[in-house]
Amino acid sequence: MIYLDCNATTPCDQRVIEAMLPFFAEKFGNPSSLHSIGQEAKKALETSRHTIAQCLGAEDQEIIFTSGGTEANNLAIRGSAYALWNKGNHLITSAIEHHAVLNVFKALEKEGFQVTYLPVDENGLVDPQEFKKSITPRTTLVSIMHANNETGVIEPIQEIASLAKEYGLLFHTDAVQTIGKLSFNVKEIPVDLLSASAHKFYGPKGVGFLYVKKGVRLIPQILGGPHERGKRAGTENVPLIVGMAKALEIAQANWEDEYRHVEELRNRLEQGITERIREVTVVGKNAPRLPNTSMILVKYVEGEAMLLNLDFAGICVSSGSACTSGSLEPSHVLLSCGYPHEIAHGSVRFSLGRSNTVEEIQTVLEVFPHIVEKLRNISPFGKEAI
Amino acid sequence: MIYLDCNATTPCDQRVIEAMLPFFAEKFGNPSSLHSIGQEAKKALETSRHTIAQCLGAEDQEIIFTSGGTEANNLAIRGSAYALWNKGNHLITSAIEHHAVLNVFKALEKEGFQVTYLPVDENGLVDPQEFKKSITPRTTLVSIMHANNETGVIEPIQEIASLAKEYGLLFHTDAVQTIGKLSFNVKEIPVDLLSASAHKFYGPKGVGFLYVKKGVRLIPQILGGPHERGKRAGTENVPLIVGMAKALEIAQANWEDEYRHVEELRNRLEQGITERIREVTVVGKNAPRLPNTSMILVKYVEGEAMLLNLDFAGICVSSGSACTSGSLEPSHVLLSCGYPHEIAHGSVRFSLGRSNTVEEIQTVLEVFPHIVEKLRNISPFGKEAI
Amino acid sequence: MYSEKVLEHLRNPRNVGKIENPDGVGKVGNPVCGDVMVMYLKIRDNIIEDAKFETFGCGAAIATSSIATELIKGKTIEEALSITNRAVADALDGLPPQKMHCSVLAEEAIRSAINDYLAKKRVENGEGRIS
Amino acid sequence: MYSEKVLEHLRNPRNVGKIENPDGVGKVGNPVCGDVMVMYLKIRDNIIEDAKFETFGCGAAIATSSIATELIKGKTIEEALSITNRAVADALDGLPPQKMHCSVLAEEAIRSAINDYLAKKRVENGEGRIS
Ligand SMILES: Cc1ncc(COP(=O)(O)O)c(C=O)c1O
Ligand SMILES: Cc1ncc(COP(=O)(O)O)c(C=O)c1O
């Protein structure tokens, strides 16, 4: 299998699995238990928190563990929107956020908040000046993703965060696609809230974290015991948290090498595809992008059909985001970039990872043009252009 | 180490770990991905759902995966209270629920709901007739735990569920302490919602499920992608879900043997303690109880001091519930049973599990009386009674 | 999510392409929605002698088109018209709920191509003339 | 959550028990709150010659009582009165935030026992008489 779907999920690193293993059956305590078995788990929990905090330039108590990126986004947005309710009810986000952000804002709209969904340009970029113009005296929170999961396009969050600070707004970024792939220091980019998910950086699924800057108030969303300084109840998922810390540590130690590695492969892939297949578009090519992501639009054919045919050939990719794979609508991200529906339907996302090789990319470049040819042959469109 | 804190958490069964392992790095796909690696994960997810549904006599689509018992309780209570908001705003629960239930109700009170907290008798039992009397035309939901985590006392939920049905109320039960320890069939006890958590039955921490009877409406609490039939967003935690299904399968296959095993040890423990130590009380002794749980009140000494001294001797227990171990208040459960504060402070919970042995219990019976003696010796109280 | 049968038809779609001088052509769907099916028929003595298709769409759209051409080949027009979308889905061992609309599209494509044929025939037979 | 020092004092509490005919006794806390400390002092020439305690309470309550008796033994009354709860906690290498109140209790127990001694002495010296 050639796996090119790392923005959907990554396999656990073997070192991560090894780090987790002792915590399932040996050091299995509940960190809330006062006896030694519990305290041993508590210690692992706090050591993991420290590791993660260090990776981000944060303080330990600024890291809140969650069940993943989705929950982190929900907690950040809903938790702070309501904490600031008395200050104002206007929130700002972008049109191209992940559904774990967008759907929270849509729910908040029904509950009485007003939300501005900032548009993006054809590269998928939010314009900081547009953001500035959308600020009102009632604005309290802005949430702009760091890198888009479908296109890999990196938003100008440094600028947006600074503007947010200037205007006294809380700034949240969904960094699920960047933490682990890039280096991120909360001292350099002044974010108040940042979401991450372990399974995007070779850690386990079902665990993530929210960075909550000291002093930022947050209404907890899951209530119960006094875990996570009252911000998130529920027995802590010690093995997975240990795994996440290990995964982040590994990713941080190697991110530059990995960056170069996947970027080289990705560029080779894009060049090969554009040379071999007519009428294809690389989305966001002229914008800052994650080094591993390539969203390709292939005219006259549909994305899922390409995906399945690639799968027949042992190549795993995605068409848009994995989350919307059940839906009939084309990607809201591509539509927001201004692509017409029929073009947006023809999307394939290649997202590379550390273990991909030149040979694998070569195979894709041999196989993919035939698949496109086969499907274009089946298609009623585009023949006249041949 | 002699581990007698199974109500706080249990170690993963080796078979559970083995079942999970392939899903971390080999079958690591995102179940939302359409390619084979994703579909393989999807299949494991649905097979696990089926296994769990079968264990409860439920249908597959009635099982919603969550990040644990706490989240399941939050989703059940908040999700259904708001789904039924237009029908009424009166909710009923008991005074002895876990904080993952109580604190949700307390938050709902602030949001405009009215909540009745049913009292319990000295054994910790809710009276179904009291429940019946508390029903108003605006009542929509009742949540009564199946077995209490501190005392092991089993509530008359069969009767309460039937009454709830009769009055057209939704019935939720926090069965976190019973699923895996007893058999539960949703066809026999007509619950609408039921919460469970894997780490209480030798499965992993950080995963649980909510049974949602077909037709019961629930407002999702974590929003994002269309996972879990729109009831709970977030990339599914495949390895842990597979582990949970395995753990439940094992528990269900052996629950009667285990029941007898731990009950015999527990009874031996209680008899030994009451013979060897003066002025002790076994809480809920005259009520139906979980076979593994023994909440003991020791006069003149404090629970944490006993716990730590037991830990010095290599024996892990809890004082009240692990969740409140940081707090200064004695257990709300014991206070609700009518015990005065100074007595409630002297609580130790022994909660046994499948791997405990007669020898271990013997050791506890040798060690514990000395600890109590030592602490009573330090205490300013109770000397005149010697 | 797809049955083996769907995947097999996607892998090896039957009867792909145009028919030169078809007796009936049906085009259904809309590129905006992501599915367009064109069905071409060769009909003689009320029997569908040949059927071909061109489809822009997802895996299910291609597979339903492919199986639909197989289902109608050799059938009478009446038999072909009686094929429901359910029958198309069943012939593929089922479709996921969110893909059932593809089978509807296939049913419509058959119907549309046959109607085209019947309309043309009426014109040929002079039935289309204003009397 | 506890330091090794706390655990060590809980394991082997120093100076447990009553003093017969103590020169000062201080009782602080409340069983309802789960902590009661009684401190007994033997004082000669302004020096605390002996100190003992009885405590009903959690691990931190016992450990702070134990360390408190050690801290004041051999000290003058003035020195003992200057011991703050912070000093008690520090002597145990710190306490978790939710247990800091135990160190406050220990400070109060010292203060209360010394005050008891001073009050008795005033009575003995006739200072207590209404003039
Ligand atoms: C940008 C982005 N945000 C949020 C999420 C959700 O995170 P999780 O899968 O941990 O729920 C994802 C991935 O699914 C993502 O790509
Ligand atoms: C009765 C009860 N309900 C809920 C919970 C919370 O479940 P979890 O630990 O999975 O968050 C627990 C245990 O902690 C419990 O004992």
Short mmCIF file of C-alpha atoms in Angstrom, two decimals, chain D residues 45-94:
data_model
loop_
_atom_site.label_atom_id
_atom_site.label_comp_id
_atom_site.label_asym_id
_atom_site.label_seq_id
_atom_site.Cartn_x
_atom_site.Cartn_y
_atom_site.Cartn_z
CA ASP D 45 12.59 28.74 81.40
CA ASN D 46 10.82 29.97 78.31
CA ILE D 47 12.11 26.95 76.35
CA ILE D 48 9.84 24.30 74.83
CA GLU D 49 11.32 21.18 76.38
CA ASP D 50 8.82 18.76 74.96
CA ALA D 51 5.99 18.82 72.46
CA LYS D 52 3.52 16.12 71.55
CA PHE D 53 0.43 15.94 69.42
CA GLU D 54 -2.76 14.05 68.74
CA THR D 55 -4.35 14.53 65.35
CA PHE D 56 -7.48 13.37 63.62
CA GLY D 57 -7.04 14.16 59.95
CA CYS D 58 -5.54 13.44 56.60
CA GLY D 59 -1.96 12.60 55.79
CA ALA D 60 -0.99 16.25 55.57
CA ALA D 61 -2.62 17.01 58.91
CA ILE D 62 -0.61 14.29 60.62
CA ALA D 63 2.63 15.21 58.88
CA THR D 64 2.30 18.93 59.65
CA SER D 65 1.55 18.13 63.30
CA SER D 66 4.57 15.89 63.44
CA ILE D 67 6.96 18.36 61.83
CA ALA D 68 5.54 21.19 63.92
CA THR D 69 6.46 19.41 67.15
CA GLU D 70 9.97 18.89 65.81
CA LEU D 71 10.27 22.49 64.74
CA ILE D 72 9.41 23.90 68.14
CA LYS D 73 11.22 21.49 70.43
CA GLY D 74 14.14 23.26 72.06
CA LYS D 75 12.97 26.61 70.77
CA THR D 76 12.09 29.62 72.89
CA ILE D 77 8.48 30.64 73.03
CA GLU D 78 9.21 33.67 70.91
CA GLU D 79 10.96 31.55 68.30
CA ALA D 80 8.06 29.08 68.28
CA LEU D 81 5.51 31.89 67.88
CA SER D 82 7.38 33.19 64.86
CA ILE D 83 6.96 29.93 62.95
CA THR D 84 4.58 30.54 60.05
CA ASN D 85 2.47 28.03 58.21
CA ARG D 86 4.75 28.54 55.19
CA ALA D 87 7.70 27.49 57.33
CA VAL D 88 5.84 24.33 58.37
CA ALA D 89 5.01 23.53 54.76
CA ASP D 90 8.55 24.30 53.62
CA ALA D 91 9.97 22.01 56.29
CA LEU D 92 7.97 19.25 54.60
CA ASP D 93 9.31 20.23 51.15
CA GLY D 94 5.95 21.77 50.35
#
